[in-house]
Tab-separated table of C-alpha atoms and ligand atoms in Angstrom:
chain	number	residue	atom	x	y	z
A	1	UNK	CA	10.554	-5.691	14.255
A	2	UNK	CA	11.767	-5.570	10.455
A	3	UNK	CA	9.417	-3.277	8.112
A	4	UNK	CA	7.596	-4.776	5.942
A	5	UNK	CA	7.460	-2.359	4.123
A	6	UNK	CA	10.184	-0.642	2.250
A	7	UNK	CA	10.578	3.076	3.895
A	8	UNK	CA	10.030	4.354	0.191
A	9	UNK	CA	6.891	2.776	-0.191
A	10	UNK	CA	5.204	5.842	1.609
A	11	UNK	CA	6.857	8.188	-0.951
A	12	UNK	CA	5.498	5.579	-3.565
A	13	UNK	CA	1.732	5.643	-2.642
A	14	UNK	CA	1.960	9.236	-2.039
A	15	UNK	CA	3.412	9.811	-5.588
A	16	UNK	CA	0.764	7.463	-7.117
A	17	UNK	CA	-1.642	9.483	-5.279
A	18	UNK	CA	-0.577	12.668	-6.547
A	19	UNK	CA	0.038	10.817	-10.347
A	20	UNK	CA	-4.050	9.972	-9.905
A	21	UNK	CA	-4.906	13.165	-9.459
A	22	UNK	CA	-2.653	15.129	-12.141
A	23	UNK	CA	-3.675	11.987	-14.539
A	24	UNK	CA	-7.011	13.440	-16.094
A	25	UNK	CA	-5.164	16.424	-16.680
A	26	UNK	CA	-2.066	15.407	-18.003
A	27	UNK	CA	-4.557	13.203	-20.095
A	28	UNK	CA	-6.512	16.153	-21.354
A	29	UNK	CA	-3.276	17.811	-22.129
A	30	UNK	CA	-2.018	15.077	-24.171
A	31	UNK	CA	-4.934	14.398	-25.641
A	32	UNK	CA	-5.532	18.164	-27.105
A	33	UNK	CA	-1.346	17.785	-28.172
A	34	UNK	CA	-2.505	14.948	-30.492
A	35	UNK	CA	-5.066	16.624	-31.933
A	36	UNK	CA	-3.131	19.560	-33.014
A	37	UNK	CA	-0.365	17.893	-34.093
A	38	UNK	CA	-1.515	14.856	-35.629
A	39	UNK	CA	-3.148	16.345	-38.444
A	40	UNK	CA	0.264	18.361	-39.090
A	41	UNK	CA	1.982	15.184	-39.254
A	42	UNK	CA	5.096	16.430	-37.092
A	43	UNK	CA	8.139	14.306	-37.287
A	44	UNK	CA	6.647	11.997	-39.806
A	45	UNK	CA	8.958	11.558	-42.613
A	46	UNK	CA	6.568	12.154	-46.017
A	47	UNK	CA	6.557	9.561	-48.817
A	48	UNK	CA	7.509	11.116	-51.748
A	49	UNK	CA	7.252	10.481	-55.661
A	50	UNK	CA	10.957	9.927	-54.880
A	51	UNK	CA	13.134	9.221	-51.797
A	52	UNK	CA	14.788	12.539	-52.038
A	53	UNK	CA	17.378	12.931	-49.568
A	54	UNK	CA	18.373	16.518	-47.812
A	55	UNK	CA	21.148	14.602	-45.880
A	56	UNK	CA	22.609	12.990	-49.005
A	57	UNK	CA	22.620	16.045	-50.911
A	58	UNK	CA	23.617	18.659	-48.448
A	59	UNK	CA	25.437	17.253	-46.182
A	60	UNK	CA	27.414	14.108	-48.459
A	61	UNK	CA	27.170	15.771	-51.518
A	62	UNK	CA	27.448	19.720	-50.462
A	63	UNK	CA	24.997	21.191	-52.571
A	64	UNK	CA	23.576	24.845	-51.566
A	65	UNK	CA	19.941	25.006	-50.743
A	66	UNK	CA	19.722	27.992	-53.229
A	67	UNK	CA	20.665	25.472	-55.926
A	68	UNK	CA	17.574	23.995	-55.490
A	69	UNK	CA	15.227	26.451	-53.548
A	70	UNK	CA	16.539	29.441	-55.664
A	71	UNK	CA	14.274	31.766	-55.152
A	72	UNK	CA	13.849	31.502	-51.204
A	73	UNK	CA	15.811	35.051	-50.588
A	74	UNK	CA	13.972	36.867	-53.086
A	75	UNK	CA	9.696	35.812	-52.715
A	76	UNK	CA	7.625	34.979	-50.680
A	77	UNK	CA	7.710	31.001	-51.755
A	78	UNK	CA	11.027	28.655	-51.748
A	79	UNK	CA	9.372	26.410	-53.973
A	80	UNK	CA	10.648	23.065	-55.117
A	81	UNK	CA	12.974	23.023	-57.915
A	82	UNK	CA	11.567	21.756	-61.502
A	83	UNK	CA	13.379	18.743	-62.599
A	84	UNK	CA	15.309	19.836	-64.422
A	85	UNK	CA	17.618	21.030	-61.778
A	86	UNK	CA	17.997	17.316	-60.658
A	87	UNK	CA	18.596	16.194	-64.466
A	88	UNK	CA	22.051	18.937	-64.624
A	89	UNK	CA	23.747	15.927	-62.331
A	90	UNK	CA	21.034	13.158	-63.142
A	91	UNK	CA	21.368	13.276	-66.784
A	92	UNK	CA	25.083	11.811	-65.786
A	93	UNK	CA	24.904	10.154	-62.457
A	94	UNK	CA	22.614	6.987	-61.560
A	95	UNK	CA	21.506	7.670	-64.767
A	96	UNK	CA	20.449	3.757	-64.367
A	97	UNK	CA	18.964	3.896	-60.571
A	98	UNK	CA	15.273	2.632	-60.576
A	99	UNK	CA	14.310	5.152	-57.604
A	100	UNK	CA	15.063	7.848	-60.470
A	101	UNK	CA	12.932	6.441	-63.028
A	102	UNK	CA	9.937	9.065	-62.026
A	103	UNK	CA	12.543	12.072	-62.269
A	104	UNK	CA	13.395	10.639	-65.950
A	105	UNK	CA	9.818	9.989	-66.517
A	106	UNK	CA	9.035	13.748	-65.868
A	107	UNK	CA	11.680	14.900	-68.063
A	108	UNK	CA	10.789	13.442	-70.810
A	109	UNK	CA	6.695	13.730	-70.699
A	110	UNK	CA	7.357	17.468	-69.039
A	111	UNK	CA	5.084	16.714	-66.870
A	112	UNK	CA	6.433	17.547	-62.967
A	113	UNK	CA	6.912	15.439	-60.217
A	114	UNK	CA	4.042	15.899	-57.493
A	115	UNK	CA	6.105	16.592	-54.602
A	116	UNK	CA	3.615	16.480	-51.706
A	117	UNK	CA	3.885	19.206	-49.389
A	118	UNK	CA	5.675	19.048	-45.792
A	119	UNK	CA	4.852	22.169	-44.458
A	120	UNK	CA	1.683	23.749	-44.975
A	121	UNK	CA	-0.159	27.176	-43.335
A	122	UNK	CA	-3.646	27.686	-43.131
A	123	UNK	CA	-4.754	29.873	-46.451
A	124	UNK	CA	-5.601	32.527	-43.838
A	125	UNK	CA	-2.179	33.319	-42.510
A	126	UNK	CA	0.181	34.900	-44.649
A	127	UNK	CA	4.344	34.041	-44.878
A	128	UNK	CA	6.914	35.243	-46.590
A	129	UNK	CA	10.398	33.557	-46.971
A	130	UNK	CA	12.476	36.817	-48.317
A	131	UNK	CA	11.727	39.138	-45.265
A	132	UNK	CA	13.005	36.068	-42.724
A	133	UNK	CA	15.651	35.584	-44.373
A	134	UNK	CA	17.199	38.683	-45.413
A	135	UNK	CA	16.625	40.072	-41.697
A	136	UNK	CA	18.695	37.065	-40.243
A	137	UNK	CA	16.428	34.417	-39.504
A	138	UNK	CA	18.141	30.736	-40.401
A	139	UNK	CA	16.153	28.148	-42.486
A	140	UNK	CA	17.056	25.589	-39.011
A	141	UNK	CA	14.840	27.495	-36.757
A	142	UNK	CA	12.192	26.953	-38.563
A	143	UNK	CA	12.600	23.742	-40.156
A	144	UNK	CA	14.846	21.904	-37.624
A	145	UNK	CA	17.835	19.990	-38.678
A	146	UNK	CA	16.882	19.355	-42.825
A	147	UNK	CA	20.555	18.872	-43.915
A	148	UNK	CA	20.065	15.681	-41.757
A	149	UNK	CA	17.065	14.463	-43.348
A	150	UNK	CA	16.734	11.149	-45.083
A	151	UNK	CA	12.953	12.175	-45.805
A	152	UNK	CA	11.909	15.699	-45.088
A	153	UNK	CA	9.708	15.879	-42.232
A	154	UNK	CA	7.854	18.994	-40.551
A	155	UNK	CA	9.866	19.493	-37.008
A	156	UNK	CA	7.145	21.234	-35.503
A	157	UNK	CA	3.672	22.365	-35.834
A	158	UNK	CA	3.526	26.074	-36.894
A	159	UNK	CA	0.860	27.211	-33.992
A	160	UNK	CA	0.540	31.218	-34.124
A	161	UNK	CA	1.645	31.327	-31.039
A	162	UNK	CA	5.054	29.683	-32.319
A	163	UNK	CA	5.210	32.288	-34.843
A	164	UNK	CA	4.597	35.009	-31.992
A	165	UNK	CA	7.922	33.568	-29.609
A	166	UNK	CA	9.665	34.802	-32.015
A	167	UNK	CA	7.786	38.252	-33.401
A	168	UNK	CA	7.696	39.398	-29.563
A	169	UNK	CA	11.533	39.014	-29.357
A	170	UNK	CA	13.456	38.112	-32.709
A	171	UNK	CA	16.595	39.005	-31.100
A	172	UNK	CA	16.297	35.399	-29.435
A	173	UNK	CA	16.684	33.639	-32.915
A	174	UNK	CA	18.358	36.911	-35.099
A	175	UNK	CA	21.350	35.848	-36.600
A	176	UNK	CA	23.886	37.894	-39.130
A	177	UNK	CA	22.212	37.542	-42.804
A	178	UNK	CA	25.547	34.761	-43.859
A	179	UNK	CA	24.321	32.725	-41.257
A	180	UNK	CA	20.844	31.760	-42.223
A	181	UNK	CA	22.412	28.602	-44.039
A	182	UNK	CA	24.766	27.679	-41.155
A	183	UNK	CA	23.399	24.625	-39.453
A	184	UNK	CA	26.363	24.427	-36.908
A	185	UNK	CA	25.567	27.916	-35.695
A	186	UNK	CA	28.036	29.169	-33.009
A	187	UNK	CA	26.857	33.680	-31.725
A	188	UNK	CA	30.358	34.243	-30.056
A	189	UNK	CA	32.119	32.985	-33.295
A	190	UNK	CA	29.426	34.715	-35.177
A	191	UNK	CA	29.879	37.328	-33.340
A	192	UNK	CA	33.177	38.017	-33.667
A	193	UNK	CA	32.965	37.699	-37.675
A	194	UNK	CA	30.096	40.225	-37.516
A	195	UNK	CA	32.817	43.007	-35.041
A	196	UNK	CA	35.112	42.748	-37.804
A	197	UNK	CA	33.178	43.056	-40.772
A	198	UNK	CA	31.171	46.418	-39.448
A	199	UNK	CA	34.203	48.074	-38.414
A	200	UNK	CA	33.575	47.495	-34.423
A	201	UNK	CA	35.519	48.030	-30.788
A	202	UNK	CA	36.021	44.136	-29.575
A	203	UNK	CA	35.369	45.877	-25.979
A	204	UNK	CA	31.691	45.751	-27.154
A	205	UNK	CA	31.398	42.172	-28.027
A	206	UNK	CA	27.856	40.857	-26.728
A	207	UNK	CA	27.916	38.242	-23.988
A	208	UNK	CA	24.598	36.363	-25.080
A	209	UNK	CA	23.311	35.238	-28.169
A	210	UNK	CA	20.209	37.957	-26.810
A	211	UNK	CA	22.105	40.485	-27.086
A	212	UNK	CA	24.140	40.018	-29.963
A	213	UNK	CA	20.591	39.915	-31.495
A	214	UNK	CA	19.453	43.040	-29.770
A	215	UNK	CA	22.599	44.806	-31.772
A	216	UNK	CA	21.225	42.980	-34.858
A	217	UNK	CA	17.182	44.250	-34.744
A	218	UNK	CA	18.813	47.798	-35.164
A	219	UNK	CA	21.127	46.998	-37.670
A	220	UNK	CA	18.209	45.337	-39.514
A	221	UNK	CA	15.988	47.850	-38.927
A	222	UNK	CA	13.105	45.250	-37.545
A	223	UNK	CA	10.065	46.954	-36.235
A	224	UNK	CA	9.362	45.260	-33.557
A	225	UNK	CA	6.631	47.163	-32.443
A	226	UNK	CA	4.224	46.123	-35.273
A	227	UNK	CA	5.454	42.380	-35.614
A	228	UNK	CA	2.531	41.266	-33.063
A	229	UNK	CA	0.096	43.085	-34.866
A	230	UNK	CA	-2.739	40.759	-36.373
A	231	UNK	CA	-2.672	42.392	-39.920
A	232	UNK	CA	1.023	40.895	-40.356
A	233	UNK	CA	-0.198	37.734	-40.772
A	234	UNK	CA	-3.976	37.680	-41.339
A	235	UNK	CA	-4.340	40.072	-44.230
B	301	LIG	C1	19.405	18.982	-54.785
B	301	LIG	C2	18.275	19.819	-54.540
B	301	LIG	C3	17.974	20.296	-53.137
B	301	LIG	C4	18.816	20.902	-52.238
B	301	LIG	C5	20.296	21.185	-52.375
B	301	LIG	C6	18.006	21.270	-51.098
B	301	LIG	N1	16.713	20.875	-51.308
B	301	LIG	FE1	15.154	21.185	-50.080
B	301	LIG	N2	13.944	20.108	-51.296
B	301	LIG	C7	14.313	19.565	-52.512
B	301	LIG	C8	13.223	18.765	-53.039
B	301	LIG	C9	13.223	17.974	-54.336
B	301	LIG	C10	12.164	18.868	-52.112
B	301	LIG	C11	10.778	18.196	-52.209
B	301	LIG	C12	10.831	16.803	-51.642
B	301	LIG	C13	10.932	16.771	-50.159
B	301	LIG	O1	10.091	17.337	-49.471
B	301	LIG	O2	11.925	16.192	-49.655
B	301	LIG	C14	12.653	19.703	-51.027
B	301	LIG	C15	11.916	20.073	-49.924
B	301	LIG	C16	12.347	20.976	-48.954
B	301	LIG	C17	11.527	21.448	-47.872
B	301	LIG	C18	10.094	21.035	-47.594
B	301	LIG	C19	9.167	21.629	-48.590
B	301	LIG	C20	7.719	21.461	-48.220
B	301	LIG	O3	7.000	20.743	-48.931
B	301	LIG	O4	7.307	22.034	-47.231
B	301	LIG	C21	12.273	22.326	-47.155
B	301	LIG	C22	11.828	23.080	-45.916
B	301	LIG	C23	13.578	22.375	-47.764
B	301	LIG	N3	13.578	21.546	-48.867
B	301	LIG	C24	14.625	23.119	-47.284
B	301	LIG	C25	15.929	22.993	-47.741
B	301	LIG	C26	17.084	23.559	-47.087
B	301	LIG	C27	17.045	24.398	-45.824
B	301	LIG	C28	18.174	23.207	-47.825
B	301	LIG	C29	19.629	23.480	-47.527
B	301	LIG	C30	20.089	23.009	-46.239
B	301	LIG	C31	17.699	22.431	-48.948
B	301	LIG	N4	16.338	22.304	-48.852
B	301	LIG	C32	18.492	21.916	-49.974
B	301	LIG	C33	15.520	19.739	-53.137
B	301	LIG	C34	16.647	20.285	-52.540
B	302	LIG	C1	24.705	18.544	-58.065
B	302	LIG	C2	24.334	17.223	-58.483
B	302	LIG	C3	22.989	16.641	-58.083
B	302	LIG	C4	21.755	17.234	-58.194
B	302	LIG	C5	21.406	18.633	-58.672
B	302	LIG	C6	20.801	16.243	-57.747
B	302	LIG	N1	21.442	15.096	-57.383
B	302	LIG	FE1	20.573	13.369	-56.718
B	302	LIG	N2	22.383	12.536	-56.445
B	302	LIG	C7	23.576	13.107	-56.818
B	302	LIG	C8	24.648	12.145	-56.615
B	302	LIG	C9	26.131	12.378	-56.869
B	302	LIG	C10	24.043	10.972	-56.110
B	302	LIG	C11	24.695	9.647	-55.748
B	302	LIG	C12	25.476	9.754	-54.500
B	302	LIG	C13	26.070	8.440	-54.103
B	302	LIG	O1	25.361	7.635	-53.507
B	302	LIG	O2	27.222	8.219	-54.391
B	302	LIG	C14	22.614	11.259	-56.011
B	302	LIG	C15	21.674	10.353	-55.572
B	302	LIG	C16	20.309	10.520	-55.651
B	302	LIG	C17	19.327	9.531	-55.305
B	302	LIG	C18	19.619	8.151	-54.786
B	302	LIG	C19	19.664	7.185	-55.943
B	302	LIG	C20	19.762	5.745	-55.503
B	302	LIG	O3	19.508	4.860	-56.329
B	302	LIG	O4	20.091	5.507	-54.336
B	302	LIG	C21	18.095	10.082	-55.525
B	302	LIG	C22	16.743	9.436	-55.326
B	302	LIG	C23	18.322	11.445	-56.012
B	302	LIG	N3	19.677	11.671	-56.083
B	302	LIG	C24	17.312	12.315	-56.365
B	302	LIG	C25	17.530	13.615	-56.792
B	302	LIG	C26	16.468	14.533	-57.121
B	302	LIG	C27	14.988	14.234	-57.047
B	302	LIG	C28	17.058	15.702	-57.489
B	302	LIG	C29	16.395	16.993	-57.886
B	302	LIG	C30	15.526	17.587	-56.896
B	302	LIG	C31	18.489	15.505	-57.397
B	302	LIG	N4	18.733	14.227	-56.978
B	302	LIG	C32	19.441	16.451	-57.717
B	302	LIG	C33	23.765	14.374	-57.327
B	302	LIG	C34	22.780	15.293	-57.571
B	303	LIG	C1	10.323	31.902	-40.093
B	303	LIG	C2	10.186	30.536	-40.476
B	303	LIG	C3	10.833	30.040	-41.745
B	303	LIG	C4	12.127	30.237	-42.177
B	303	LIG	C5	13.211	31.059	-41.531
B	303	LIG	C6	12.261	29.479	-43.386
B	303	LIG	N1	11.084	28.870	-43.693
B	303	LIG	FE1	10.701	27.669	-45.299
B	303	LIG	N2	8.729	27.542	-44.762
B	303	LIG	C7	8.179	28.117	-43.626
B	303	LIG	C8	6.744	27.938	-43.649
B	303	LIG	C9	5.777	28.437	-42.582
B	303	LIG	C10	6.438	27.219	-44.832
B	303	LIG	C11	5.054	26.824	-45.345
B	303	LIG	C12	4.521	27.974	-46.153
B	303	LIG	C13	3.091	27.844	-46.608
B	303	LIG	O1	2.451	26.826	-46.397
B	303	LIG	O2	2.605	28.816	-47.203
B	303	LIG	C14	7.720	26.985	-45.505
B	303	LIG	C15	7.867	26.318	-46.720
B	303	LIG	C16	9.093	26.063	-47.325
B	303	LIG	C17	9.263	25.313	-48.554
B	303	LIG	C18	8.152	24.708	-49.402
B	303	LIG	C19	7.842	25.607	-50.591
B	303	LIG	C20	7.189	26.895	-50.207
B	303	LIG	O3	7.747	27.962	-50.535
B	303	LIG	O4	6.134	26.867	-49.567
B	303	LIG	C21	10.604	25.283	-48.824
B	303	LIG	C22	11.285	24.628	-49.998
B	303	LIG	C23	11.274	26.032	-47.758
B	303	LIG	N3	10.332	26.482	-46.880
B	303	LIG	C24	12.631	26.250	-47.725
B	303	LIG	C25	13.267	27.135	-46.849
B	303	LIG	C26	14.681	27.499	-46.903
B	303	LIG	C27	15.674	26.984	-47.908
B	303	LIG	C28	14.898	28.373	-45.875
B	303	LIG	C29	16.179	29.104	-45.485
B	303	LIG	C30	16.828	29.858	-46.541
B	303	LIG	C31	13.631	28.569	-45.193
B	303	LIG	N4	12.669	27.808	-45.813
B	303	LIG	C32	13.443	29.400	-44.114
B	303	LIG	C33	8.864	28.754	-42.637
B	303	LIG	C34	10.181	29.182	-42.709
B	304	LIG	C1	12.648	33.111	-35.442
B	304	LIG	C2	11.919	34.321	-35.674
B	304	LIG	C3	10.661	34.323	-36.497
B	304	LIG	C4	9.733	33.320	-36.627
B	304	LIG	C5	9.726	31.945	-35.995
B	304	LIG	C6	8.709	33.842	-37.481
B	304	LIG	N1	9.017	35.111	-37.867
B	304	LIG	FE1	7.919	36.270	-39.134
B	304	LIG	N2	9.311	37.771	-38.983
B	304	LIG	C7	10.447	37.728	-38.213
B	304	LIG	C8	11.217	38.921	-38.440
B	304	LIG	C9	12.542	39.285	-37.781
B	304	LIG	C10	10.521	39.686	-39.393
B	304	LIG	C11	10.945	41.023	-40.022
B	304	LIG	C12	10.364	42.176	-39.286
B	304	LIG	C13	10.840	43.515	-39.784
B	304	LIG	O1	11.693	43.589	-40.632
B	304	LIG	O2	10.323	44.518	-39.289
B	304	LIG	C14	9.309	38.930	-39.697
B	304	LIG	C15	8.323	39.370	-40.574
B	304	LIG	C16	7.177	38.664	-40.868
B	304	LIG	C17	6.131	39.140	-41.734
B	304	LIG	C18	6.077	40.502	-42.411
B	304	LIG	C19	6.333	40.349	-43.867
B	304	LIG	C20	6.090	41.630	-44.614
B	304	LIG	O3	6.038	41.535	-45.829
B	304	LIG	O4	5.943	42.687	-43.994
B	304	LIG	C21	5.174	38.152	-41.791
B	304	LIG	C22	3.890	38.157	-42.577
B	304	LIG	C23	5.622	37.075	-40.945
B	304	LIG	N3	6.845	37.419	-40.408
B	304	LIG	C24	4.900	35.917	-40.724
B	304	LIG	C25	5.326	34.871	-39.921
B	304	LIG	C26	4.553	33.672	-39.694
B	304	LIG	C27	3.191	33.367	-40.239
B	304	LIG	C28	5.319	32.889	-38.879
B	304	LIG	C29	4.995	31.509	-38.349
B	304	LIG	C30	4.622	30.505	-39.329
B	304	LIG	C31	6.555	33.615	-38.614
B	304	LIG	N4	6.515	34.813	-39.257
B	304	LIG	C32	7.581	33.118	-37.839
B	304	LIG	C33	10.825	36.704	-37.389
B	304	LIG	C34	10.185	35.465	-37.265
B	305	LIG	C1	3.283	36.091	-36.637
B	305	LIG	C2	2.109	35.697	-37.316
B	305	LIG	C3	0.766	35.858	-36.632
B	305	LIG	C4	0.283	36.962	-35.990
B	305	LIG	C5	0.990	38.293	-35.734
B	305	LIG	C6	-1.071	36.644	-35.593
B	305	LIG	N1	-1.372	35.373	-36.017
B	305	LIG	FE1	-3.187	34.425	-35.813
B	305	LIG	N2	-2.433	32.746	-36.666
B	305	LIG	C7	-1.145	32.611	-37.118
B	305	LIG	C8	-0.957	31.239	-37.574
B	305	LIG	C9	0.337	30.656	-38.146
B	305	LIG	C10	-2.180	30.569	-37.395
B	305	LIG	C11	-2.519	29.113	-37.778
B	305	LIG	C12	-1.990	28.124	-36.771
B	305	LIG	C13	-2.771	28.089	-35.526
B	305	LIG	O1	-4.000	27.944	-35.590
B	305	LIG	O2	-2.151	28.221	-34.442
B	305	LIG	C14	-3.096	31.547	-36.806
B	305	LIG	C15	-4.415	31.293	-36.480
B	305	LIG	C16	-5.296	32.239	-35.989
B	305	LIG	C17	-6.694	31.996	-35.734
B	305	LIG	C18	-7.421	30.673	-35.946
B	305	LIG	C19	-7.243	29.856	-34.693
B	305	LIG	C20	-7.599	28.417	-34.832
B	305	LIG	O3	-7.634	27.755	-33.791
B	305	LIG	O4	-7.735	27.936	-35.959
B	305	LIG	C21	-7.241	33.149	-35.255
B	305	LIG	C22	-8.674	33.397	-34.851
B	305	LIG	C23	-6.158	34.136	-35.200
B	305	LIG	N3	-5.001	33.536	-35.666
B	305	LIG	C24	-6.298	35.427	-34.751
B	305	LIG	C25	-5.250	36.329	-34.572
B	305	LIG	C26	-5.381	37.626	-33.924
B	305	LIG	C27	-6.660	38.201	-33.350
B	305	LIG	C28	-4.133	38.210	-33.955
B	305	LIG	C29	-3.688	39.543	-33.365
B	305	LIG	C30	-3.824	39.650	-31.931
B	305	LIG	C31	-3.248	37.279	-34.633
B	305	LIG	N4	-3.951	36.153	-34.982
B	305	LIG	C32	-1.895	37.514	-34.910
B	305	LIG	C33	-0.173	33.587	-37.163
B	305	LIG	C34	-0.281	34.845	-36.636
């Protein structure tokens, strides 16, 4: 006698049975994921004053992101450059375009663009660009793929216990300090450069980006010990 039913169909009900069950949950799950997230507007390009583009800049146009976010290596903040770092190439180039007309507008009323802000902490946790930086931690890790950006967008929530991944083991993410720009990040390459510069035996090369950033925590000097404490960041 022919089935009339397909043999998978047992595998079927039994996996709709199972989906049934895990349903609430995987409900309640994604409900609490759009709570936290949608009010920190992850992956949702922000409309700006002007249509500034990362991608167009950094990657077509090669610009540094110290050009514009000067003082990221030395303060706590990045900031946003005044306009007049846009007007040193703007004053000469699309010096016509109507999607510039608020950067001339700002320039000559000195009155600065209000750049909303993409990534925001709570007031009660404390950051501080410098100390990332200049102990190897790359602008990417923390805010994704920028140099690709048409509009900046947040990648990810910052949840503490994001923050914590990396505090409980930075040698995951360290980096040498002239790689924090390097969005095309390769360790063995990296590492290699890094051998040569401090003078090292090749025999000692690391075989995972882990350990490469093991080697790098002592170099740095990063106390691990105290970067889980609560004071770090809630001060
Ligand atoms: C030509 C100037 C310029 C360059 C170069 C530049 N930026 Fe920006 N950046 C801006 C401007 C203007 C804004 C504010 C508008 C926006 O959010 O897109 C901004 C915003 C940002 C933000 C979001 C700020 C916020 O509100 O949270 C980050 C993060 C950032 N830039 C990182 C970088 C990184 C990393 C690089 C290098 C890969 C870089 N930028 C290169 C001008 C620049
Ligand atoms: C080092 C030079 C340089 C700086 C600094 C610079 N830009 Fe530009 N920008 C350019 C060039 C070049 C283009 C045009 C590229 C092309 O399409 O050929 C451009 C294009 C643009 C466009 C697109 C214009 C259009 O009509 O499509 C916008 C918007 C823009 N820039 C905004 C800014 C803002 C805002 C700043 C300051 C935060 C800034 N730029 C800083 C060189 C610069
Ligand atoms: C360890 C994570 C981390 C790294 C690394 C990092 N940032 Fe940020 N960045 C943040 C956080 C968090 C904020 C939001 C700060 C706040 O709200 O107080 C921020 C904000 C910014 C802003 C907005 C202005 C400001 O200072 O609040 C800019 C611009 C920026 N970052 C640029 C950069 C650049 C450029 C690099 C690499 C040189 C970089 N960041 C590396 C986490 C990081
Ligand atoms: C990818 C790794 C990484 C991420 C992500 C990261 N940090 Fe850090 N953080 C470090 C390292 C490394 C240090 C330097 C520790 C040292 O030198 O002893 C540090 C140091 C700090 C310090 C100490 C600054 C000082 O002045 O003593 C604060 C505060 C801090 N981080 C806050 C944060 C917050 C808040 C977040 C999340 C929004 C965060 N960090 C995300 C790696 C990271
Ligand atoms: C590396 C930085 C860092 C460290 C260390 C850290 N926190 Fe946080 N904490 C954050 C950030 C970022 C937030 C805000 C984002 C969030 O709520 O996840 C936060 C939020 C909180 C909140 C508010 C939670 C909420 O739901 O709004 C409490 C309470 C808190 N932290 C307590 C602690 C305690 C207790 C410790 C020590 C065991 C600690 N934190 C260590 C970064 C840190």
């Amino acid at each position: 006698m022919p089935q009339i039913f397909h043999s998978s169909t047992n595998t079927l009900s039994r996996v709709s049975i199972i989906a049934a069950a895990v349903a609430p949950l995987a409900l309640i799950m994604a409900g609490s994921q759009i709570s936290r997230s949608y009010p920190q507007r992850v992956n949702v390009p922000i409309n700006q004053p002007v249509p500034f583009s990362h991608e167009h800049h950094v990657n077509e146009l090669g610009i540094a992101c110290q050009y514009c976010h000067h003082s990221v290596e030395k303060s706590s903040q990045a900031t946003v450059p005044p306009t007049e770092t846009c007007m040193s190439c703007h004053s000469q180039i699309w010096t016509n375009s109507p999607l510039l007309e608020p950067v001339r507008e700002s320039y000559r009323t000195g009155i600065p663009i209000k750049w909303k802000k993409v990534n925001d902490l709570p007031d009660f946790v404390y950051f501080n660009h410098s100390i990332h930086i200049t102990k190897g931690i790359p602008c990417q890790h923390c805010h994704g793929n920028i140099n690709q950006m048409q509009i900046t967008y947040k990648p990810q929530p910052f949840f503490m216990a994001w923050c914590l991944d990396c505090h409980r083991a930075p040698e995951k993410y360290m980096r040498p300090r002239d790689q924090v720009y390097n969005f095309a990040y390769d360790w063995k390459a990296a590492a290699e450069r890094y051998f040569e510069q401090t003078g090292r035996d090749n025999a000692q090369l690391p075989r995972s980006q882990r350990e490469f950033g093991e080697l790098l925590t002592k170099d740095y000097h990063v106390n691990k010990k105290q970067l889980s404490d609560c004071w770090i960041c809630h001060r």
